[in-house]
Amino acid sequence: MNISDKSIEDYILSHIDKEPETLAWLTRETHLRTLKPRMISGHLQGRMLKMFCSMMSAKRILEIGTFTGYSAICMAEALPEEGELHTLEINDEMEEFLEGVFQRSGLSDKIHLHIGDASAIIPSLEGDFDVVFMDGNKRHYVQYLDVVFPKLRLGGLIIADNTLWDGHVLEDSKDAQTVGIQQFNDMVAADERLEKVIVPVRDGMTLIRKIKE
């Protein structure tokens, strides 16, 4: 029997926690307002991010690249009352929209939005993080790891998105984003301070746990 990927996806989505109303609205808004709506995390990945943060008992979360805020809201759902999520976005034209989205979610008191370059902002943030979700410019994943590592607590988790890059990681490519992902994957694989596994969900998610300083 030939079962389509779409049928499997529909089955999965009907057997996991329901997408919250605010996130369903945000999915529609993302498709209406943006040129690349497929960049949104979406229902399945969003529920996974929430569960990962819950399993880590995360109190402080860092996100690199928030796009329209879907993933930030999902992770903030897992935070305790005193928890906080710092999310970074390079596109300053998204600031007003994101502030409105976070207010609508009812989680704005836990979400701190930073507009600007992640590599410059992260070193200025005080304290350690329990979970880091990396979904910014693929060219800069290696630099992100360099600045994130000192800010991640021992035993903390990095979730790096798009690490299979639609299969382009297998190609001999000169594309800067593909090369960036390939270099990041090689760097993580060789780093004995990190425990790592690639999960082939959507475009690939690498789970990276800090096991040594």
mmCIF file of C-alpha atoms in Angstrom:
data_model
loop_
_atom_site.group_PDB
_atom_site.id
_atom_site.type_symbol
_atom_site.label_atom_id
_atom_site.label_comp_id
_atom_site.label_asym_id
_atom_site.label_seq_id
_atom_site.Cartn_x
_atom_site.Cartn_y
_atom_site.Cartn_z
ATOM 1 C CA MET A 1 0.000 0.000 0.000
ATOM 2 C CA ASN A 2 1.360 3.392 -0.997
ATOM 3 C CA ILE A 3 0.841 5.880 1.823
ATOM 4 C CA SER A 4 1.617 9.517 1.036
ATOM 5 C CA ASP A 5 3.687 11.784 3.257
ATOM 6 C CA LYS A 6 0.643 14.058 3.485
ATOM 7 C CA SER A 7 -1.492 11.202 4.844
ATOM 8 C CA ILE A 8 1.129 10.405 7.482
ATOM 9 C CA GLU A 9 1.395 14.073 8.427
ATOM 10 C CA ASP A 10 -2.377 14.395 8.765
ATOM 11 C CA TYR A 11 -2.459 11.259 10.932
ATOM 12 C CA ILE A 12 0.298 12.595 13.197
ATOM 13 C CA LEU A 13 -1.361 15.989 13.616
ATOM 14 C CA SER A 14 -4.665 14.345 14.530
ATOM 15 C CA HIS A 15 -3.000 12.280 17.250
ATOM 16 C CA ILE A 16 -0.959 14.919 19.092
ATOM 17 C CA ASP A 17 -1.989 17.810 21.321
ATOM 18 C CA LYS A 18 -4.248 20.266 19.540
ATOM 19 C CA GLU A 19 -2.732 23.439 18.148
ATOM 20 C CA PRO A 20 -3.720 26.349 20.432
ATOM 21 C CA GLU A 21 -6.090 28.876 18.889
ATOM 22 C CA THR A 22 -3.542 31.709 19.002
ATOM 23 C CA LEU A 23 -1.010 29.603 17.086
ATOM 24 C CA ALA A 24 -3.588 28.563 14.469
ATOM 25 C CA TRP A 25 -4.328 32.276 13.984
ATOM 26 C CA LEU A 26 -0.610 33.021 13.753
ATOM 27 C CA THR A 27 -0.153 30.348 11.085
ATOM 28 C CA ARG A 28 -2.829 32.029 8.961
ATOM 29 C CA GLU A 29 -1.319 35.478 9.535
ATOM 30 C CA THR A 30 2.137 34.202 8.585
ATOM 31 C CA HIS A 31 0.831 32.899 5.263
ATOM 32 C CA LEU A 32 -0.931 36.190 4.599
ATOM 33 C CA ARG A 33 1.872 38.535 5.637
ATOM 34 C CA THR A 34 5.175 36.881 4.704
ATOM 35 C CA LEU A 35 6.886 35.756 1.507
ATOM 36 C CA LYS A 36 8.296 32.551 3.001
ATOM 37 C CA PRO A 37 5.587 31.174 5.332
ATOM 38 C CA ARG A 38 7.201 27.715 5.280
ATOM 39 C CA MET A 39 9.799 29.144 7.686
ATOM 40 C CA ILE A 40 7.227 28.936 10.498
ATOM 41 C CA SER A 41 7.786 26.085 12.956
ATOM 42 C CA GLY A 42 4.242 24.805 12.685
ATOM 43 C CA HIS A 43 2.061 22.478 14.725
ATOM 44 C CA LEU A 44 4.239 19.344 15.003
ATOM 45 C CA GLN A 45 7.554 21.053 15.587
ATOM 46 C CA GLY A 46 5.918 23.526 17.939
ATOM 47 C CA ARG A 47 4.527 20.768 20.157
ATOM 48 C CA MET A 48 7.942 19.071 20.106
ATOM 49 C CA LEU A 49 9.673 22.272 21.197
ATOM 50 C CA LYS A 50 7.231 22.702 24.054
ATOM 51 C CA MET A 51 7.777 19.110 25.191
ATOM 52 C CA PHE A 52 11.578 19.373 24.998
ATOM 53 C CA CYS A 53 11.466 22.500 27.180
ATOM 54 C CA SER A 54 9.096 20.809 29.624
ATOM 55 C CA MET A 55 11.323 17.715 29.824
ATOM 56 C CA MET A 56 14.312 19.966 30.552
ATOM 57 C CA SER A 57 12.312 21.778 33.279
ATOM 58 C CA ALA A 58 13.586 24.900 31.543
ATOM 59 C CA LYS A 59 13.434 28.200 33.396
ATOM 60 C CA ARG A 60 15.543 30.215 30.955
ATOM 61 C CA ILE A 61 15.303 29.736 27.184
ATOM 62 C CA LEU A 62 17.170 31.466 24.360
ATOM 63 C CA GLU A 63 15.892 31.581 20.793
ATOM 64 C CA ILE A 64 17.945 32.731 17.795
ATOM 65 C CA GLY A 65 15.601 33.747 14.983
ATOM 66 C CA THR A 66 11.937 34.069 15.902
ATOM 67 C CA PHE A 67 10.391 34.903 12.466
ATOM 68 C CA THR A 68 6.704 35.490 13.345
ATOM 69 C CA GLY A 69 6.985 34.226 16.918
ATOM 70 C CA TYR A 70 5.396 30.762 16.644
ATOM 71 C CA SER A 71 8.253 28.792 18.174
ATOM 72 C CA ALA A 72 8.799 31.379 20.906
ATOM 73 C CA ILE A 73 5.206 31.038 22.064
ATOM 74 C CA CYS A 74 5.419 27.230 22.021
ATOM 75 C CA MET A 75 8.515 27.215 24.227
ATOM 76 C CA ALA A 76 7.192 29.927 26.528
ATOM 77 C CA GLU A 77 4.130 27.728 27.173
ATOM 78 C CA ALA A 78 6.459 25.298 28.981
ATOM 79 C CA LEU A 79 7.964 27.895 31.313
ATOM 80 C CA PRO A 80 7.091 28.095 35.007
ATOM 81 C CA GLU A 81 5.634 31.320 36.384
ATOM 82 C CA GLU A 82 9.079 32.818 37.037
ATOM 83 C CA GLY A 83 10.572 31.581 33.744
ATOM 84 C CA GLU A 84 11.787 33.736 30.883
ATOM 85 C CA LEU A 85 12.512 33.376 27.191
ATOM 86 C CA HIS A 86 14.860 35.688 25.314
ATOM 87 C CA THR A 87 14.182 35.692 21.581
ATOM 88 C CA LEU A 88 16.392 37.391 18.995
ATOM 89 C CA GLU A 89 15.300 38.675 15.590
ATOM 90 C CA ILE A 90 17.503 40.464 13.056
ATOM 91 C CA ASN A 91 14.629 41.985 11.026
ATOM 92 C CA ASP A 92 13.619 45.204 12.762
ATOM 93 C CA GLU A 93 10.533 45.493 10.540
ATOM 94 C CA MET A 94 9.038 42.577 12.508
ATOM 95 C CA GLU A 95 9.298 44.246 15.917
ATOM 96 C CA GLU A 96 5.829 45.806 16.119
ATOM 97 C CA PHE A 97 4.135 42.690 14.746
ATOM 98 C CA LEU A 98 5.986 40.415 17.170
ATOM 99 C CA GLU A 99 5.128 42.565 20.176
ATOM 100 C CA GLY A 100 1.450 42.325 19.198
ATOM 101 C CA VAL A 101 1.685 38.548 18.722
ATOM 102 C CA PHE A 102 3.271 38.020 22.135
ATOM 103 C CA GLN A 103 0.621 40.202 23.782
ATOM 104 C CA ARG A 104 -2.120 38.191 22.084
ATOM 105 C CA SER A 105 -0.564 34.943 23.331
ATOM 106 C CA GLY A 106 -0.866 36.030 26.967
ATOM 107 C CA LEU A 107 2.816 35.187 27.495
ATOM 108 C CA SER A 108 4.399 38.583 26.894
ATOM 109 C CA ASP A 109 5.503 38.836 30.535
ATOM 110 C CA LYS A 110 7.796 35.839 29.959
ATOM 111 C CA ILE A 111 9.066 36.732 26.470
ATOM 112 C CA HIS A 112 11.836 39.296 26.003
ATOM 113 C CA LEU A 113 12.312 40.380 22.384
ATOM 114 C CA HIS A 114 15.742 41.588 21.223
ATOM 115 C CA ILE A 115 16.155 43.120 17.761
ATOM 116 C CA GLY A 116 19.613 42.922 16.219
ATOM 117 C CA ASP A 117 22.562 40.644 15.506
ATOM 118 C CA ALA A 118 22.538 37.515 17.677
ATOM 119 C CA SER A 119 26.329 37.213 17.839
ATOM 120 C CA ALA A 120 26.522 40.706 19.325
ATOM 121 C CA ILE A 121 23.541 40.419 21.681
ATOM 122 C CA ILE A 122 24.076 36.974 23.228
ATOM 123 C CA PRO A 123 27.348 37.792 25.068
ATOM 124 C CA SER A 124 25.559 40.707 26.768
ATOM 125 C CA LEU A 125 22.788 38.533 28.226
ATOM 126 C CA GLU A 126 23.296 37.686 31.890
ATOM 127 C CA GLY A 127 22.973 34.201 33.330
ATOM 128 C CA ASP A 128 22.929 30.697 31.883
ATOM 129 C CA PHE A 129 20.255 29.112 29.697
ATOM 130 C CA ASP A 130 18.656 25.677 29.999
ATOM 131 C CA VAL A 131 17.528 25.431 26.371
ATOM 132 C CA VAL A 132 18.647 27.211 23.200
ATOM 133 C CA PHE A 133 16.664 27.010 19.951
ATOM 134 C CA MET A 134 18.878 27.924 16.998
ATOM 135 C CA ASP A 135 16.938 28.962 13.895
ATOM 136 C CA GLY A 136 18.700 32.057 12.578
ATOM 137 C CA ASN A 137 20.888 32.675 9.534
ATOM 138 C CA LYS A 138 22.319 29.323 8.466
ATOM 139 C CA ARG A 139 25.551 31.028 7.353
ATOM 140 C CA HIS A 140 26.259 31.888 10.981
ATOM 141 C CA TYR A 141 25.437 28.651 12.827
ATOM 142 C CA VAL A 142 29.110 28.068 13.696
ATOM 143 C CA GLN A 143 29.383 31.571 15.177
ATOM 144 C CA TYR A 144 26.130 31.067 17.077
ATOM 145 C CA LEU A 145 27.496 27.897 18.663
ATOM 146 C CA ASP A 146 30.665 29.702 19.709
ATOM 147 C CA VAL A 147 28.754 32.433 21.564
ATOM 148 C CA VAL A 148 26.023 30.128 22.905
ATOM 149 C CA PHE A 149 28.266 27.456 24.418
ATOM 150 C CA PRO A 150 29.501 29.580 27.374
ATOM 151 C CA LYS A 151 25.900 30.639 28.059
ATOM 152 C CA LEU A 152 24.502 27.095 28.153
ATOM 153 C CA ARG A 153 24.422 25.372 31.540
ATOM 154 C CA LEU A 154 26.071 21.995 31.925
ATOM 155 C CA GLY A 155 23.443 19.455 30.855
ATOM 156 C CA GLY A 156 21.635 22.126 28.861
ATOM 157 C CA LEU A 157 20.102 21.501 25.444
ATOM 158 C CA ILE A 158 20.619 23.169 22.077
ATOM 159 C CA ILE A 159 18.005 22.463 19.413
ATOM 160 C CA ALA A 160 19.391 23.407 16.002
ATOM 161 C CA ASP A 161 16.841 23.616 13.194
ATOM 162 C CA ASN A 162 17.227 22.910 9.442
ATOM 163 C CA THR A 163 20.361 20.801 9.854
ATOM 164 C CA LEU A 164 19.512 18.537 6.913
ATOM 165 C CA TRP A 165 18.713 21.576 4.746
ATOM 166 C CA ASP A 166 16.351 19.778 2.381
ATOM 167 C CA GLY A 167 19.050 17.207 1.674
ATOM 168 C CA HIS A 168 21.538 19.793 0.389
ATOM 169 C CA VAL A 169 24.010 18.802 3.133
ATOM 170 C CA LEU A 170 24.857 15.814 0.910
ATOM 171 C CA GLU A 171 25.888 18.051 -1.991
ATOM 172 C CA ASP A 172 29.226 19.590 -2.911
ATOM 173 C CA SER A 173 27.767 23.074 -2.813
ATOM 174 C CA LYS A 174 29.151 26.612 -2.835
ATOM 175 C CA ASP A 175 25.889 28.057 -1.517
ATOM 176 C CA ALA A 176 26.765 29.984 1.649
ATOM 177 C CA GLN A 177 23.818 28.681 3.683
ATOM 178 C CA THR A 178 24.454 25.072 2.704
ATOM 179 C CA VAL A 179 28.156 25.428 3.507
ATOM 180 C CA GLY A 180 27.258 27.023 6.843
ATOM 181 C CA ILE A 181 25.063 24.080 7.833
ATOM 182 C CA GLN A 182 27.663 21.550 6.668
ATOM 183 C CA GLN A 183 30.402 23.243 8.710
ATOM 184 C CA PHE A 184 28.127 23.403 11.743
ATOM 185 C CA ASN A 185 27.200 19.720 11.478
ATOM 186 C CA ASP A 186 30.872 18.733 11.143
ATOM 187 C CA MET A 187 31.832 20.931 14.089
ATOM 188 C CA VAL A 188 29.137 19.469 16.348
ATOM 189 C CA ALA A 189 29.945 15.892 15.313
ATOM 190 C CA ALA A 190 33.621 16.354 16.247
ATOM 191 C CA ASP A 191 33.049 18.145 19.576
ATOM 192 C CA GLU A 192 33.438 15.699 22.478
ATOM 193 C CA ARG A 193 31.910 18.227 24.878
ATOM 194 C CA LEU A 194 28.583 17.669 23.156
ATOM 195 C CA GLU A 195 26.188 14.730 22.993
ATOM 196 C CA LYS A 196 24.246 14.942 19.765
ATOM 197 C CA VAL A 197 21.605 13.276 17.597
ATOM 198 C CA ILE A 198 19.947 14.422 14.353
ATOM 199 C CA VAL A 199 16.177 13.913 14.258
ATOM 200 C CA PRO A 200 14.858 13.706 10.664
ATOM 201 C CA VAL A 201 11.739 15.762 11.345
ATOM 202 C CA ARG A 202 10.803 18.298 8.672
ATOM 203 C CA ASP A 203 14.151 19.805 7.576
ATOM 204 C CA GLY A 204 16.203 18.131 10.308
ATOM 205 C CA MET A 205 16.607 19.045 13.975
ATOM 206 C CA THR A 206 19.833 18.357 15.851
ATOM 207 C CA LEU A 207 19.512 17.835 19.601
ATOM 208 C CA ILE A 208 22.773 18.812 21.297
ATOM 209 C CA ARG A 209 23.401 18.340 25.023
ATOM 210 C CA LYS A 210 26.343 19.985 26.780
ATOM 211 C CA ILE A 211 28.108 17.242 28.749
ATOM 212 C CA LYS A 212 31.473 18.959 29.397
ATOM 213 C CA GLU A 213 32.629 22.522 29.923
#
